[in-house]
Short mmCIF file of C-alpha atoms in Angstrom, two decimals:
data_model
loop_
_atom_site.label_atom_id
_atom_site.label_comp_id
_atom_site.label_asym_id
_atom_site.label_seq_id
_atom_site.Cartn_x
_atom_site.Cartn_y
_atom_site.Cartn_z
CA MET A 1 119.86 112.93 90.87
CA ARG A 2 119.68 110.10 88.32
CA GLY A 3 121.20 107.29 90.36
CA PRO A 4 120.97 106.13 93.97
CA THR A 5 124.04 108.14 95.16
CA LEU A 6 123.07 109.93 98.36
CA LEU A 7 120.03 107.67 98.79
CA THR A 8 122.34 104.82 99.84
CA LEU A 9 123.58 106.93 102.74
CA VAL A 10 120.01 107.73 103.80
CA PHE A 11 119.19 104.03 103.61
CA ALA A 12 122.25 103.07 105.65
CA ILE A 13 121.53 105.61 108.41
CA LEU A 14 117.86 104.65 108.64
CA SER A 15 118.82 100.97 108.80
CA LEU A 16 121.26 101.62 111.65
CA VAL A 17 118.68 103.62 113.60
CA PHE A 18 115.69 101.29 113.16
CA LEU A 19 117.42 97.90 113.04
CA VAL A 20 120.09 98.40 115.70
CA LEU A 21 119.79 101.49 117.87
CA LEU A 22 116.14 101.05 118.87
CA VAL A 23 117.22 98.19 121.13
CA TYR A 24 118.52 100.81 123.58
CA LEU A 25 115.01 102.27 124.04
CA ARG A 26 113.50 99.49 126.11
CA THR A 27 112.05 101.90 128.66
CA PRO A 28 108.28 101.69 129.31
CA PHE A 29 106.01 103.72 127.06
CA PRO A 30 104.20 106.07 129.47
CA PHE A 31 100.78 105.77 127.81
CA TYR A 32 100.85 101.95 127.85
CA PRO A 33 103.65 100.66 130.10
CA LEU A 34 103.32 97.03 128.97
CA VAL A 35 105.19 98.04 125.81
CA SER A 36 108.41 100.00 125.46
CA TRP A 37 109.53 102.99 123.42
CA GLN A 38 111.37 100.46 121.26
CA ASP A 39 108.09 98.72 120.41
CA VAL A 40 106.29 101.96 119.60
CA LEU A 41 109.03 103.41 117.41
CA ASP A 42 109.56 100.05 115.73
CA LEU A 43 106.07 100.41 114.25
CA LEU A 44 107.66 103.01 111.95
CA THR A 45 110.43 100.71 110.70
CA PRO A 46 108.70 99.33 107.56
CA MET A 47 107.29 102.75 106.70
CA ALA A 48 110.76 104.26 106.91
CA LEU A 49 112.71 101.57 105.05
CA ILE A 50 110.44 99.93 102.46
CA PRO A 51 109.85 103.21 100.56
CA VAL A 52 113.62 103.76 100.44
CA TYR A 53 114.09 100.22 99.10
CA TRP A 54 111.54 101.09 96.40
CA LEU A 55 113.33 104.32 95.49
CA LEU A 56 116.62 102.44 95.24
CA TYR A 57 114.91 99.82 93.09
CA ARG A 58 113.47 102.42 90.73
CA ARG A 59 116.80 104.28 90.45
CA ALA A 60 118.93 101.16 90.09
CA SER A 61 118.22 100.82 86.39
CA SER A 62 117.59 103.00 83.37
CA GLY A 63 114.92 100.55 82.17
CA ARG A 64 111.24 100.73 83.00
CA ALA A 65 110.00 98.96 86.09
CA GLY A 66 107.48 96.17 85.67
CA GLY A 67 107.08 92.48 85.03
CA THR A 68 108.75 89.76 87.04
CA ALA A 69 111.20 92.15 88.68
CA ASP A 70 108.35 94.10 90.28
CA ILE A 71 106.74 90.87 91.44
CA ALA A 72 110.05 89.76 92.95
CA PHE A 73 110.33 93.09 94.74
CA MET A 74 106.84 92.69 96.21
CA VAL A 75 107.56 89.12 97.32
CA PHE A 76 110.79 90.06 99.08
CA ALA A 77 109.24 93.22 100.55
CA GLY A 78 106.35 91.06 101.78
CA LEU A 79 108.79 88.69 103.48
CA TRP A 80 110.58 91.70 105.00
CA VAL A 81 107.38 93.19 106.43
CA LEU A 82 106.01 89.82 107.56
CA GLY A 83 109.23 88.96 109.39
CA HIS A 84 109.38 92.39 110.99
CA GLY A 85 105.78 92.16 112.15
CA LEU A 86 106.33 88.73 113.66
CA HIS A 87 109.42 89.99 115.44
CA LEU A 88 107.88 93.20 116.72
CA SER A 89 105.00 91.50 118.49
CA ALA A 90 106.85 88.38 119.68
CA ASN A 91 109.85 90.39 120.88
CA SER A 92 107.62 92.72 122.89
CA ILE A 93 105.88 89.77 124.59
CA HIS A 94 109.23 88.03 125.12
CA ASN A 95 110.69 91.12 126.80
CA LEU A 96 107.62 91.45 129.04
CA ALA A 97 107.79 87.78 130.05
CA GLU A 98 111.45 88.10 131.03
CA ASP A 99 110.81 91.34 132.89
CA LEU A 100 107.97 89.76 134.88
CA SER A 101 110.22 86.80 135.68
CA ARG A 102 113.02 89.06 136.94
CA ARG A 103 110.53 90.92 139.17
CA HIS A 104 109.18 87.57 140.50
CA GLU A 105 105.65 88.50 139.44
CA LEU A 106 105.10 85.70 136.93
CA ASP A 107 107.54 83.13 135.62
CA ILE A 108 106.58 81.32 132.41
CA THR A 109 110.16 80.81 131.20
CA GLY A 110 109.99 77.05 131.64
CA THR A 111 106.67 76.59 129.87
CA SER A 112 105.64 75.69 126.34
CA VAL A 113 104.10 79.15 126.01
CA TYR A 114 107.51 80.75 126.53
CA ARG A 115 109.13 78.33 124.06
CA LEU A 116 106.58 79.28 121.43
CA ILE A 117 107.15 82.99 122.04
CA TYR A 118 110.91 82.43 121.74
CA PHE A 119 110.44 80.50 118.49
CA PHE A 120 108.49 83.32 116.88
CA ASP A 121 110.80 86.00 118.30
CA GLU A 122 114.24 84.53 117.74
CA ARG A 123 113.77 81.88 115.05
CA LEU A 124 110.92 82.23 112.58
CA SER A 125 110.69 86.02 112.48
CA HIS A 126 114.44 86.49 111.97
CA LEU A 127 114.57 83.84 109.26
CA VAL A 128 111.69 85.35 107.27
CA TRP A 129 112.79 88.96 107.83
CA HIS A 130 116.42 88.38 106.89
CA LEU A 131 115.51 86.37 103.80
CA GLY A 132 113.54 89.43 102.72
CA MET A 133 116.51 91.69 103.43
CA LEU A 134 118.93 89.59 101.41
CA GLY A 135 116.41 89.09 98.62
CA LEU A 136 115.89 92.84 98.24
CA ALA A 137 119.64 93.52 98.31
CA GLY A 138 120.27 90.87 95.68
CA LEU A 139 117.42 92.15 93.51
CA LEU A 140 118.74 95.73 93.64
CA MET A 141 122.22 94.63 92.59
CA LEU A 142 120.89 92.37 89.83
CA ARG A 143 118.62 95.09 88.43
CA GLU A 144 121.50 97.55 88.32
CA ALA A 145 123.87 95.02 86.75
CA ARG A 146 121.44 94.21 83.92
CA ASP A 147 120.74 97.79 82.91
CA PRO A 148 122.81 100.37 84.83
CA THR A 149 121.89 104.02 84.69
CA GLY A 150 125.46 105.10 84.06
CA ALA A 151 125.33 107.46 87.03
CA ALA A 152 128.73 108.15 88.55
CA THR A 153 129.50 106.61 91.93
CA ARG A 154 130.27 109.21 94.57
CA TRP A 155 132.96 107.36 96.45
CA TRP A 156 132.74 109.35 99.66
CA VAL A 157 129.03 108.48 99.81
CA ALA A 158 129.66 104.83 98.99
CA ALA A 159 132.41 104.61 101.63
CA ALA A 160 130.35 106.28 104.38
CA ALA A 161 127.17 104.38 103.53
CA GLY A 162 129.02 101.08 103.15
CA LEU A 163 130.69 101.47 106.53
CA VAL A 164 127.41 102.27 108.30
CA TYR A 165 125.42 99.54 106.59
CA GLY A 166 128.23 97.00 106.98
CA LEU A 167 128.13 97.55 110.74
CA THR A 168 124.33 97.27 110.72
CA TYR A 169 124.46 94.09 108.65
CA PHE A 170 126.96 92.53 111.05
CA CYS A 171 124.83 93.41 114.10
CA VAL A 172 121.57 92.22 112.54
CA PHE A 173 122.76 88.81 111.38
CA LEU A 174 124.92 88.12 114.44
CA GLU A 175 122.30 89.03 117.05
CA GLY A 176 119.53 87.60 114.88
CA GLN A 177 121.14 84.14 114.91
CA THR A 178 120.99 84.03 111.11
CA LEU A 179 124.72 83.88 110.50
CA LEU A 180 124.24 80.96 108.11
CA LEU A 181 122.37 83.37 105.84
CA GLY A 182 124.31 86.58 106.37
CA LEU A 183 127.90 85.33 106.30
CA PRO A 184 127.75 83.40 102.97
CA PHE A 185 125.83 86.25 101.31
CA ALA A 186 128.42 88.80 102.44
CA ALA A 187 131.25 86.54 101.27
CA ILE A 188 129.68 85.97 97.84
CA VAL A 189 128.92 89.67 97.26
CA THR A 190 132.43 90.63 98.38
CA ALA A 191 134.03 88.06 96.08
CA LEU A 192 131.92 89.06 93.09
CA THR A 193 132.66 92.73 93.71
CA LEU A 194 136.41 92.19 93.94
CA VAL A 195 136.68 89.73 91.05
CA ARG A 196 134.07 90.88 88.53
CA GLY A 197 132.95 94.35 89.50
CA ARG A 198 136.09 96.40 89.95
CA GLY A 199 136.09 97.86 86.46
CA THR A 200 132.43 98.88 86.53
CA LEU A 201 131.92 100.18 90.07
CA ARG A 202 132.51 103.79 89.10
CA HIS A 203 129.19 103.70 87.25
CA ARG A 204 127.32 101.26 89.52
CA PRO A 205 126.62 103.04 92.82
CA LEU A 206 124.55 100.21 94.30
CA ALA A 207 127.19 97.59 93.53
CA ALA A 208 129.81 99.82 95.14
CA PHE A 209 127.62 100.40 98.20
CA PHE A 210 126.65 96.78 98.81
CA GLY A 211 130.14 95.55 97.92
CA LEU A 212 131.75 97.82 100.50
CA ALA A 213 129.05 97.05 103.09
CA CYS A 214 129.51 93.30 102.66
CA LEU A 215 133.29 93.65 102.88
CA VAL A 216 132.96 95.59 106.15
CA ALA A 217 130.49 93.03 107.52
CA LEU A 218 132.70 90.13 106.45
CA LEU A 219 135.73 91.61 108.20
CA LEU A 220 133.66 92.18 111.35
CA PHE A 221 132.38 88.59 111.25
CA LEU A 222 135.91 87.24 110.88
CA GLY A 223 137.28 89.46 113.64
CA TRP A 224 134.43 88.57 116.00
CA GLY A 225 134.77 84.87 115.28
CA LEU A 226 138.51 84.87 115.88
CA TYR A 227 138.26 86.93 119.07
CA TRP A 228 135.50 84.83 120.64
CA ARG A 229 136.41 81.58 118.91
CA GLY A 230 132.85 81.39 117.75
CA PHE A 231 129.93 83.68 117.07
CA PRO A 232 128.12 84.48 120.34
CA GLN A 233 125.39 87.10 120.25
CA PHE A 234 125.93 90.50 121.83
CA THR A 235 123.50 89.49 124.58
CA ASP A 236 125.58 86.39 125.30
CA VAL A 237 128.71 88.44 126.04
CA GLY A 238 126.93 91.21 127.97
CA LEU A 239 127.12 93.96 125.33
CA ILE A 240 123.33 94.44 125.27
#
């Protein structure tokens, strides 16, 4: 398999599982009840996704890897892992603090300690993590555009993977309060795909995948914004 092809579908499914669906596993981990199954399984997230990013990077181009492109990959992957690590620990502590408050055991929700936890959980970690995500996506598309492999796009794969990852992208940037990053990026990629990429997509699987994913995410953002007359998080409207 010369190009990314089926790998984009693997990437999309893994992203949905680890970036979205783990939130529904907030039940206590029996061997250490202070953390949840979500926390434990989330330890696997970088090990599941960063290698797939690397495989996509290597298969995006017919040229040899190396030089500044490899350094850029490591920088963006570092941001991705750093943001995820910040979020994993801060989110676990945040969830425990709120659970203790609900059970009237300990309430720190009005303290500076809680505000700091919230900052690392909902602000800094998301910003760093999502910058890494967008940086890697942009790097993959740029590498393919500069020296494509010529591999044929399997449209059923691109459509399925784009739909799954578009939904994931929408959930991640909406709930992560990083809409100011995710929405413009999706709009730019969609516009470039529709205006400049249409004639080449049949031999650029990554451009087809990310173009479709960003189109799906953009439509979901627009629909959500019109329905709610704004962009509340899923937690704000009781969906999580």
